[in-house]
mmCIF file with all atom_site columns, C-alpha atoms in Angstrom:
data_model
loop_
_atom_site.group_PDB
_atom_site.id
_atom_site.type_symbol
_atom_site.label_atom_id
_atom_site.label_alt_id
_atom_site.label_comp_id
_atom_site.label_asym_id
_atom_site.label_entity_id
_atom_site.label_seq_id
_atom_site.pdbx_PDB_ins_code
_atom_site.Cartn_x
_atom_site.Cartn_y
_atom_site.Cartn_z
_atom_site.occupancy
_atom_site.B_iso_or_equiv
_atom_site.pdbx_formal_charge
_atom_site.auth_seq_id
_atom_site.auth_comp_id
_atom_site.auth_asym_id
_atom_site.auth_atom_id
_atom_site.pdbx_PDB_model_num
ATOM 1   C CA . UNK A 1 1   ? 20.241 47.438 -61.224 1.00 85.00 ? 1   UNK A CA 1
ATOM 2   C CA . UNK A 1 2   ? 21.484 50.939 -61.936 1.00 91.00 ? 2   UNK A CA 1
ATOM 3   C CA . UNK A 1 3   ? 18.555 51.334 -64.325 1.00 88.00 ? 3   UNK A CA 1
ATOM 4   C CA . UNK A 1 4   ? 16.326 51.302 -61.251 1.00 86.00 ? 4   UNK A CA 1
ATOM 5   C CA . UNK A 1 5   ? 18.257 53.672 -58.978 1.00 90.00 ? 5   UNK A CA 1
ATOM 6   C CA . UNK A 1 6   ? 21.783 54.656 -57.941 1.00 94.00 ? 6   UNK A CA 1
ATOM 7   C CA . UNK A 1 7   ? 23.641 52.051 -55.893 1.00 93.00 ? 7   UNK A CA 1
ATOM 8   C CA . UNK A 1 8   ? 26.962 51.755 -54.135 1.00 94.00 ? 8   UNK A CA 1
ATOM 9   C CA . UNK A 1 9   ? 28.914 48.563 -54.730 1.00 93.00 ? 9   UNK A CA 1
ATOM 10  C CA . UNK A 1 10  ? 28.232 47.492 -51.144 1.00 91.00 ? 10  UNK A CA 1
ATOM 11  C CA . UNK A 1 11  ? 24.497 48.175 -51.511 1.00 90.00 ? 11  UNK A CA 1
ATOM 12  C CA . UNK A 1 12  ? 24.436 46.106 -54.721 1.00 91.00 ? 12  UNK A CA 1
ATOM 13  C CA . UNK A 1 13  ? 25.990 43.165 -52.910 1.00 91.00 ? 13  UNK A CA 1
ATOM 14  C CA . UNK A 1 14  ? 23.570 43.551 -50.004 1.00 91.00 ? 14  UNK A CA 1
ATOM 15  C CA . UNK A 1 15  ? 20.611 43.579 -52.435 1.00 88.00 ? 15  UNK A CA 1
ATOM 16  C CA . UNK A 1 16  ? 21.943 40.485 -54.238 1.00 87.00 ? 16  UNK A CA 1
ATOM 17  C CA . UNK A 1 17  ? 22.213 38.609 -50.945 1.00 88.00 ? 17  UNK A CA 1
ATOM 18  C CA . UNK A 1 18  ? 18.708 39.650 -49.854 1.00 85.00 ? 18  UNK A CA 1
ATOM 19  C CA . UNK A 1 19  ? 15.850 40.679 -52.113 1.00 82.00 ? 19  UNK A CA 1
ATOM 20  C CA . UNK A 1 20  ? 17.751 39.822 -55.291 1.00 80.00 ? 20  UNK A CA 1
ATOM 21  C CA . UNK A 1 21  ? 18.966 36.375 -54.293 1.00 80.00 ? 21  UNK A CA 1
ATOM 22  C CA . UNK A 1 22  ? 16.661 34.601 -56.743 1.00 79.00 ? 22  UNK A CA 1
ATOM 23  C CA . UNK A 1 23  ? 17.286 36.968 -59.636 1.00 77.00 ? 23  UNK A CA 1
ATOM 24  C CA . UNK A 1 24  ? 20.724 35.924 -60.741 1.00 71.00 ? 24  UNK A CA 1
ATOM 25  C CA . UNK A 1 25  ? 24.221 35.178 -59.662 1.00 72.00 ? 25  UNK A CA 1
ATOM 26  C CA . UNK A 1 26  ? 25.926 35.396 -56.321 1.00 76.00 ? 26  UNK A CA 1
ATOM 27  C CA . UNK A 1 27  ? 28.928 37.678 -56.617 1.00 81.00 ? 27  UNK A CA 1
ATOM 28  C CA . UNK A 1 28  ? 31.533 38.984 -54.233 1.00 87.00 ? 28  UNK A CA 1
ATOM 29  C CA . UNK A 1 29  ? 32.394 42.626 -53.627 1.00 90.00 ? 29  UNK A CA 1
ATOM 30  C CA . UNK A 1 30  ? 35.716 42.491 -55.519 1.00 92.00 ? 30  UNK A CA 1
ATOM 31  C CA . UNK A 1 31  ? 33.836 41.321 -58.653 1.00 93.00 ? 31  UNK A CA 1
ATOM 32  C CA . UNK A 1 32  ? 31.295 44.111 -58.252 1.00 92.00 ? 32  UNK A CA 1
ATOM 33  C CA . UNK A 1 33  ? 33.966 46.801 -57.810 1.00 94.00 ? 33  UNK A CA 1
ATOM 34  C CA . UNK A 1 34  ? 36.006 45.532 -60.785 1.00 96.00 ? 34  UNK A CA 1
ATOM 35  C CA . UNK A 1 35  ? 32.904 45.569 -62.974 1.00 94.00 ? 35  UNK A CA 1
ATOM 36  C CA . UNK A 1 36  ? 31.900 49.035 -61.786 1.00 96.00 ? 36  UNK A CA 1
ATOM 37  C CA . UNK A 1 37  ? 35.390 50.340 -62.598 1.00 97.00 ? 37  UNK A CA 1
ATOM 38  C CA . UNK A 1 38  ? 35.150 48.877 -66.132 1.00 97.00 ? 38  UNK A CA 1
ATOM 39  C CA . UNK A 1 39  ? 31.742 50.472 -66.649 1.00 97.00 ? 39  UNK A CA 1
ATOM 40  C CA . UNK A 1 40  ? 33.096 53.840 -65.483 1.00 97.00 ? 40  UNK A CA 1
ATOM 41  C CA . UNK A 1 41  ? 36.019 53.465 -67.944 1.00 98.00 ? 41  UNK A CA 1
ATOM 42  C CA . UNK A 1 42  ? 33.563 52.772 -70.778 1.00 97.00 ? 42  UNK A CA 1
ATOM 43  C CA . UNK A 1 43  ? 31.522 55.838 -69.840 1.00 97.00 ? 43  UNK A CA 1
ATOM 44  C CA . UNK A 1 44  ? 28.410 53.783 -69.118 1.00 97.00 ? 44  UNK A CA 1
ATOM 45  C CA . UNK A 1 45  ? 28.179 54.797 -65.463 1.00 97.00 ? 45  UNK A CA 1
ATOM 46  C CA . UNK A 1 46  ? 29.430 57.629 -63.265 1.00 97.00 ? 46  UNK A CA 1
ATOM 47  C CA . UNK A 1 47  ? 29.592 58.093 -59.536 1.00 96.00 ? 47  UNK A CA 1
ATOM 48  C CA . UNK A 1 48  ? 29.324 60.689 -56.832 1.00 95.00 ? 48  UNK A CA 1
ATOM 49  C CA . UNK A 1 49  ? 30.854 60.344 -53.392 1.00 94.00 ? 49  UNK A CA 1
ATOM 50  C CA . UNK A 1 50  ? 28.165 60.016 -50.747 1.00 88.00 ? 50  UNK A CA 1
ATOM 51  C CA . UNK A 1 51  ? 29.282 61.048 -47.265 1.00 89.00 ? 51  UNK A CA 1
ATOM 52  C CA . UNK A 1 52  ? 27.740 58.741 -44.695 1.00 82.00 ? 52  UNK A CA 1
ATOM 53  C CA . UNK A 1 53  ? 27.680 59.789 -41.085 1.00 87.00 ? 53  UNK A CA 1
ATOM 54  C CA . UNK A 1 54  ? 29.566 57.374 -38.869 1.00 88.00 ? 54  UNK A CA 1
ATOM 55  C CA . UNK A 1 55  ? 30.403 55.155 -41.838 1.00 86.00 ? 55  UNK A CA 1
ATOM 56  C CA . UNK A 1 56  ? 32.965 55.251 -44.648 1.00 86.00 ? 56  UNK A CA 1
ATOM 57  C CA . UNK A 1 57  ? 32.073 57.418 -47.640 1.00 89.00 ? 57  UNK A CA 1
ATOM 58  C CA . UNK A 1 58  ? 30.496 55.503 -50.505 1.00 90.00 ? 58  UNK A CA 1
ATOM 59  C CA . UNK A 1 59  ? 30.532 55.934 -54.252 1.00 94.00 ? 59  UNK A CA 1
ATOM 60  C CA . UNK A 1 60  ? 26.977 56.054 -55.577 1.00 95.00 ? 60  UNK A CA 1
ATOM 61  C CA . UNK A 1 61  ? 26.931 54.835 -59.168 1.00 97.00 ? 61  UNK A CA 1
ATOM 62  C CA . UNK A 1 62  ? 24.330 55.809 -61.751 1.00 96.00 ? 62  UNK A CA 1
ATOM 63  C CA . UNK A 1 63  ? 23.858 55.193 -65.461 1.00 96.00 ? 63  UNK A CA 1
ATOM 64  C CA . UNK A 1 64  ? 25.003 57.782 -67.964 1.00 97.00 ? 64  UNK A CA 1
ATOM 65  C CA . UNK A 1 65  ? 23.013 58.441 -71.134 1.00 97.00 ? 65  UNK A CA 1
ATOM 66  C CA . UNK A 1 66  ? 25.436 56.164 -72.981 1.00 97.00 ? 66  UNK A CA 1
ATOM 67  C CA . UNK A 1 67  ? 24.985 53.491 -70.315 1.00 97.00 ? 67  UNK A CA 1
ATOM 68  C CA . UNK A 1 68  ? 21.225 53.751 -70.600 1.00 96.00 ? 68  UNK A CA 1
ATOM 69  C CA . UNK A 1 69  ? 21.483 53.281 -74.383 1.00 96.00 ? 69  UNK A CA 1
ATOM 70  C CA . UNK A 1 70  ? 23.721 50.238 -73.888 1.00 96.00 ? 70  UNK A CA 1
ATOM 71  C CA . UNK A 1 71  ? 21.279 48.772 -71.355 1.00 95.00 ? 71  UNK A CA 1
ATOM 72  C CA . UNK A 1 72  ? 18.345 49.194 -73.736 1.00 95.00 ? 72  UNK A CA 1
ATOM 73  C CA . UNK A 1 73  ? 20.376 47.713 -76.610 1.00 96.00 ? 73  UNK A CA 1
ATOM 74  C CA . UNK A 1 74  ? 21.258 44.678 -74.456 1.00 95.00 ? 74  UNK A CA 1
ATOM 75  C CA . UNK A 1 75  ? 17.629 44.222 -73.354 1.00 95.00 ? 75  UNK A CA 1
ATOM 76  C CA . UNK A 1 76  ? 16.414 44.328 -76.954 1.00 96.00 ? 76  UNK A CA 1
ATOM 77  C CA . UNK A 1 77  ? 19.188 42.137 -78.388 1.00 96.00 ? 77  UNK A CA 1
ATOM 78  C CA . UNK A 1 78  ? 18.303 38.573 -79.461 1.00 95.00 ? 78  UNK A CA 1
ATOM 79  C CA . UNK A 1 79  ? 18.025 36.144 -76.562 1.00 95.00 ? 79  UNK A CA 1
ATOM 80  C CA . UNK A 1 80  ? 19.448 32.634 -76.939 1.00 95.00 ? 80  UNK A CA 1
ATOM 81  C CA . UNK A 1 81  ? 18.319 30.253 -74.165 1.00 96.00 ? 81  UNK A CA 1
ATOM 82  C CA . UNK A 1 82  ? 20.945 28.196 -72.404 1.00 93.00 ? 82  UNK A CA 1
ATOM 83  C CA . UNK A 1 83  ? 20.775 24.406 -72.741 1.00 91.00 ? 83  UNK A CA 1
ATOM 84  C CA . UNK A 1 84  ? 20.636 24.332 -68.926 1.00 86.00 ? 84  UNK A CA 1
ATOM 85  C CA . UNK A 1 85  ? 17.095 24.859 -67.611 1.00 83.00 ? 85  UNK A CA 1
ATOM 86  C CA . UNK A 1 86  ? 16.744 27.609 -65.025 1.00 82.00 ? 86  UNK A CA 1
ATOM 87  C CA . UNK A 1 87  ? 20.018 29.245 -66.024 1.00 86.00 ? 87  UNK A CA 1
ATOM 88  C CA . UNK A 1 88  ? 20.528 32.521 -64.111 1.00 86.00 ? 88  UNK A CA 1
ATOM 89  C CA . UNK A 1 89  ? 21.079 34.434 -67.362 1.00 89.00 ? 89  UNK A CA 1
ATOM 90  C CA . UNK A 1 90  ? 17.387 34.135 -68.225 1.00 93.00 ? 90  UNK A CA 1
ATOM 91  C CA . UNK A 1 91  ? 16.224 35.487 -64.877 1.00 91.00 ? 91  UNK A CA 1
ATOM 92  C CA . UNK A 1 92  ? 18.665 38.411 -64.995 1.00 89.00 ? 92  UNK A CA 1
ATOM 93  C CA . UNK A 1 93  ? 17.549 39.242 -68.502 1.00 92.00 ? 93  UNK A CA 1
ATOM 94  C CA . UNK A 1 94  ? 13.871 38.802 -67.615 1.00 94.00 ? 94  UNK A CA 1
ATOM 95  C CA . UNK A 1 95  ? 13.922 40.967 -64.478 1.00 91.00 ? 95  UNK A CA 1
ATOM 96  C CA . UNK A 1 96  ? 16.452 43.610 -65.533 1.00 89.00 ? 96  UNK A CA 1
ATOM 97  C CA . UNK A 1 97  ? 15.840 43.723 -69.300 1.00 91.00 ? 97  UNK A CA 1
ATOM 98  C CA . UNK A 1 98  ? 12.118 43.105 -68.923 1.00 93.00 ? 98  UNK A CA 1
ATOM 99  C CA . UNK A 1 99  ? 11.842 46.185 -66.717 1.00 92.00 ? 99  UNK A CA 1
ATOM 100 C CA . UNK A 1 100 ? 12.593 48.262 -69.826 1.00 93.00 ? 100 UNK A CA 1
ATOM 101 C CA . UNK A 1 101 ? 9.465  47.169 -71.639 1.00 94.00 ? 101 UNK A CA 1
ATOM 102 C CA . UNK A 1 102 ? 6.494  44.857 -71.394 1.00 95.00 ? 102 UNK A CA 1
ATOM 103 C CA . UNK A 1 103 ? 7.225  43.673 -74.928 1.00 95.00 ? 103 UNK A CA 1
ATOM 104 C CA . UNK A 1 104 ? 10.766 42.703 -73.870 1.00 96.00 ? 104 UNK A CA 1
ATOM 105 C CA . UNK A 1 105 ? 9.596  40.639 -70.881 1.00 96.00 ? 105 UNK A CA 1
ATOM 106 C CA . UNK A 1 106 ? 6.852  38.892 -72.858 1.00 96.00 ? 106 UNK A CA 1
ATOM 107 C CA . UNK A 1 107 ? 9.149  38.121 -75.806 1.00 95.00 ? 107 UNK A CA 1
ATOM 108 C CA . UNK A 1 108 ? 11.762 36.663 -73.434 1.00 96.00 ? 108 UNK A CA 1
ATOM 109 C CA . UNK A 1 109 ? 9.140  34.454 -71.793 1.00 96.00 ? 109 UNK A CA 1
ATOM 110 C CA . UNK A 1 110 ? 7.885  33.208 -75.146 1.00 95.00 ? 110 UNK A CA 1
ATOM 111 C CA . UNK A 1 111 ? 11.406 32.408 -76.348 1.00 96.00 ? 111 UNK A CA 1
ATOM 112 C CA . UNK A 1 112 ? 12.341 30.615 -73.133 1.00 96.00 ? 112 UNK A CA 1
ATOM 113 C CA . UNK A 1 113 ? 9.043  28.717 -72.994 1.00 95.00 ? 113 UNK A CA 1
ATOM 114 C CA . UNK A 1 114 ? 9.258  27.543 -76.614 1.00 95.00 ? 114 UNK A CA 1
ATOM 115 C CA . UNK A 1 115 ? 12.829 26.366 -76.054 1.00 95.00 ? 115 UNK A CA 1
ATOM 116 C CA . UNK A 1 116 ? 11.973 24.517 -72.812 1.00 94.00 ? 116 UNK A CA 1
ATOM 117 C CA . UNK A 1 117 ? 8.897  22.841 -74.323 1.00 93.00 ? 117 UNK A CA 1
ATOM 118 C CA . UNK A 1 118 ? 11.006 21.570 -77.219 1.00 91.00 ? 118 UNK A CA 1
ATOM 119 C CA . UNK A 1 119 ? 13.731 20.472 -74.843 1.00 89.00 ? 119 UNK A CA 1
ATOM 120 C CA . UNK A 1 120 ? 11.263 18.613 -72.594 1.00 87.00 ? 120 UNK A CA 1
ATOM 121 C CA . UNK A 1 121 ? 9.721  16.804 -75.563 1.00 86.00 ? 121 UNK A CA 1
ATOM 122 C CA . UNK A 1 122 ? 13.127 15.280 -76.388 1.00 80.00 ? 122 UNK A CA 1
ATOM 123 C CA . UNK A 1 123 ? 13.311 11.907 -74.681 1.00 70.00 ? 123 UNK A CA 1
ATOM 124 C CA . UNK A 1 124 ? 17.081 11.474 -75.144 1.00 70.00 ? 124 UNK A CA 1
ATOM 125 C CA . UNK A 1 125 ? 17.463 11.954 -71.398 1.00 61.00 ? 125 UNK A CA 1
ATOM 126 C CA . UNK A 1 126 ? 16.391 8.305  -71.085 1.00 65.00 ? 126 UNK A CA 1
ATOM 127 C CA . UNK A 1 127 ? 19.438 7.105  -73.065 1.00 68.00 ? 127 UNK A CA 1
ATOM 128 C CA . UNK A 1 128 ? 21.513 6.731  -69.908 1.00 64.00 ? 128 UNK A CA 1
ATOM 129 C CA . UNK A 1 129 ? 19.448 3.650  -69.010 1.00 65.00 ? 129 UNK A CA 1
ATOM 130 C CA . UNK A 1 130 ? 21.172 1.798  -71.842 1.00 71.00 ? 130 UNK A CA 1
ATOM 131 C CA . UNK A 1 131 ? 24.657 3.125  -71.188 1.00 75.00 ? 131 UNK A CA 1
ATOM 132 C CA . UNK A 1 132 ? 27.095 0.260  -70.683 1.00 77.00 ? 132 UNK A CA 1
ATOM 133 C CA . UNK A 1 133 ? 29.069 0.425  -67.447 1.00 80.00 ? 133 UNK A CA 1
ATOM 134 C CA . UNK A 1 134 ? 32.277 -1.267 -66.466 1.00 81.00 ? 134 UNK A CA 1
ATOM 135 C CA . UNK A 1 135 ? 32.324 -0.323 -62.806 1.00 80.00 ? 135 UNK A CA 1
ATOM 136 C CA . UNK A 1 136 ? 35.110 -0.933 -60.353 1.00 88.00 ? 136 UNK A CA 1
ATOM 137 C CA . UNK A 1 137 ? 34.436 -3.818 -57.959 1.00 86.00 ? 137 UNK A CA 1
ATOM 138 C CA . UNK A 1 138 ? 33.156 -1.515 -55.183 1.00 90.00 ? 138 UNK A CA 1
ATOM 139 C CA . UNK A 1 139 ? 30.326 -0.186 -57.365 1.00 88.00 ? 139 UNK A CA 1
ATOM 140 C CA . UNK A 1 140 ? 26.969 -1.948 -57.548 1.00 89.00 ? 140 UNK A CA 1
ATOM 141 C CA . UNK A 1 141 ? 25.798 -1.284 -61.110 1.00 83.00 ? 141 UNK A CA 1
ATOM 142 C CA . UNK A 1 142 ? 22.101 -1.714 -60.278 1.00 84.00 ? 142 UNK A CA 1
ATOM 143 C CA . UNK A 1 143 ? 22.443 0.820  -57.448 1.00 88.00 ? 143 UNK A CA 1
ATOM 144 C CA . UNK A 1 144 ? 24.228 3.293  -59.742 1.00 85.00 ? 144 UNK A CA 1
ATOM 145 C CA . UNK A 1 145 ? 21.382 3.026  -62.233 1.00 83.00 ? 145 UNK A CA 1
ATOM 146 C CA . UNK A 1 146 ? 18.871 3.754  -59.429 1.00 87.00 ? 146 UNK A CA 1
ATOM 147 C CA . UNK A 1 147 ? 20.864 6.833  -58.442 1.00 88.00 ? 147 UNK A CA 1
ATOM 148 C CA . UNK A 1 148 ? 20.967 7.997  -62.051 1.00 84.00 ? 148 UNK A CA 1
ATOM 149 C CA . UNK A 1 149 ? 17.201 7.492  -62.379 1.00 86.00 ? 149 UNK A CA 1
ATOM 150 C CA . UNK A 1 150 ? 16.544 9.601  -59.303 1.00 91.00 ? 150 UNK A CA 1
ATOM 151 C CA . UNK A 1 151 ? 18.853 12.369 -60.567 1.00 87.00 ? 151 UNK A CA 1
ATOM 152 C CA . UNK A 1 152 ? 17.072 12.394 -63.924 1.00 84.00 ? 152 UNK A CA 1
ATOM 153 C CA . UNK A 1 153 ? 13.657 12.354 -62.252 1.00 87.00 ? 153 UNK A CA 1
ATOM 154 C CA . UNK A 1 154 ? 14.669 15.371 -60.186 1.00 89.00 ? 154 UNK A CA 1
ATOM 155 C CA . UNK A 1 155 ? 15.797 17.198 -63.324 1.00 85.00 ? 155 UNK A CA 1
ATOM 156 C CA . UNK A 1 156 ? 12.652 16.265 -65.210 1.00 86.00 ? 156 UNK A CA 1
ATOM 157 C CA . UNK A 1 157 ? 10.384 17.351 -62.325 1.00 91.00 ? 157 UNK A CA 1
ATOM 158 C CA . UNK A 1 158 ? 12.281 20.629 -61.899 1.00 91.00 ? 158 UNK A CA 1
ATOM 159 C CA . UNK A 1 159 ? 12.048 21.359 -65.610 1.00 90.00 ? 159 UNK A CA 1
ATOM 160 C CA . UNK A 1 160 ? 8.321  20.544 -65.647 1.00 92.00 ? 160 UNK A CA 1
ATOM 161 C CA . UNK A 1 161 ? 7.775  22.946 -62.727 1.00 94.00 ? 161 UNK A CA 1
ATOM 162 C CA . UNK A 1 162 ? 9.865  25.588 -64.508 1.00 94.00 ? 162 UNK A CA 1
ATOM 163 C CA . UNK A 1 163 ? 7.802  25.212 -67.683 1.00 94.00 ? 163 UNK A CA 1
ATOM 164 C CA . UNK A 1 164 ? 4.608  25.556 -65.629 1.00 94.00 ? 164 UNK A CA 1
ATOM 165 C CA . UNK A 1 165 ? 5.985  28.753 -64.066 1.00 94.00 ? 165 UNK A CA 1
ATOM 166 C CA . UNK A 1 166 ? 6.893  30.105 -67.529 1.00 95.00 ? 166 UNK A CA 1
ATOM 167 C CA . UNK A 1 167 ? 3.366  29.334 -68.815 1.00 95.00 ? 167 UNK A CA 1
ATOM 168 C CA . UNK A 1 168 ? 1.640  30.941 -65.835 1.00 95.00 ? 168 UNK A CA 1
ATOM 169 C CA . UNK A 1 169 ? 3.916  33.988 -65.889 1.00 95.00 ? 169 UNK A CA 1
ATOM 170 C CA . UNK A 1 170 ? 3.439  34.504 -69.616 1.00 96.00 ? 170 UNK A CA 1
ATOM 171 C CA . UNK A 1 171 ? -0.363 34.319 -69.247 1.00 94.00 ? 171 UNK A CA 1
ATOM 172 C CA . UNK A 1 172 ? -0.247 36.693 -66.263 1.00 95.00 ? 172 UNK A CA 1
ATOM 173 C CA . UNK A 1 173 ? 1.898  39.278 -68.069 1.00 96.00 ? 173 UNK A CA 1
ATOM 174 C CA . UNK A 1 174 ? -0.157 39.063 -71.265 1.00 95.00 ? 174 UNK A CA 1
ATOM 175 C CA . UNK A 1 175 ? -3.286 39.782 -69.207 1.00 94.00 ? 175 UNK A CA 1
ATOM 176 C CA . UNK A 1 176 ? -1.502 42.646 -67.389 1.00 95.00 ? 176 UNK A CA 1
ATOM 177 C CA . UNK A 1 177 ? -0.500 43.991 -70.816 1.00 94.00 ? 177 UNK A CA 1
ATOM 178 C CA . UNK A 1 178 ? -4.153 43.982 -71.897 1.00 92.00 ? 178 UNK A CA 1
ATOM 179 C CA . UNK A 1 179 ? -3.907 41.101 -74.333 1.00 88.00 ? 179 UNK A CA 1
ATOM 180 C CA . UNK A 1 180 ? -5.588 37.724 -74.311 1.00 85.00 ? 180 UNK A CA 1
ATOM 181 C CA . UNK A 1 181 ? -3.132 34.978 -73.404 1.00 86.00 ? 181 UNK A CA 1
ATOM 182 C CA . UNK A 1 182 ? -1.997 33.265 -76.579 1.00 75.00 ? 182 UNK A CA 1
ATOM 183 C CA . UNK A 1 183 ? -1.261 29.985 -74.862 1.00 66.00 ? 183 UNK A CA 1
ATOM 184 C CA . UNK A 1 184 ? -2.654 28.466 -71.757 1.00 57.00 ? 184 UNK A CA 1
ATOM 185 C CA . UNK A 1 185 ? -0.845 26.165 -69.362 1.00 55.00 ? 185 UNK A CA 1
ATOM 186 C CA . UNK A 1 186 ? -0.602 22.556 -70.480 1.00 54.00 ? 186 UNK A CA 1
#
């Protein structure tokens, strides 16, 4: 976020609860302030005290040259998708790292999309249907299997929608970058 503009810890939290709520993780102020202190110690960020009329003074944090170099190095480092679809790490990397270069955003999308397509083609998620149960007497095994089916259907549908979003976003950004989309939606 500090690659976009200076922020106070409080303003970061406010952004994460509002406009940034779909970008990544929900964090509390103590986590933000601890992380900011560590980044100051590493020399990646610095702050100035901002006097605010009628309010407590705030520390406005900004990236240092070293911090900017670290941010760019992180954005360009190899990305390994999480086994969990729609993991917040991808979205943070896509929005924050992708802001540092069109090539970064497009490469992230391609990596995530390839991984999710491969993952979706694996039908091992159906294996639970053959899992033997030895339920306690209060559990209706047929009902449990119905519940498991619905949970898996939700996951499958969510992943299919996520893959569609990845495909559409990749095509959109390739067009915005002036290139012909290499892959269309399925």
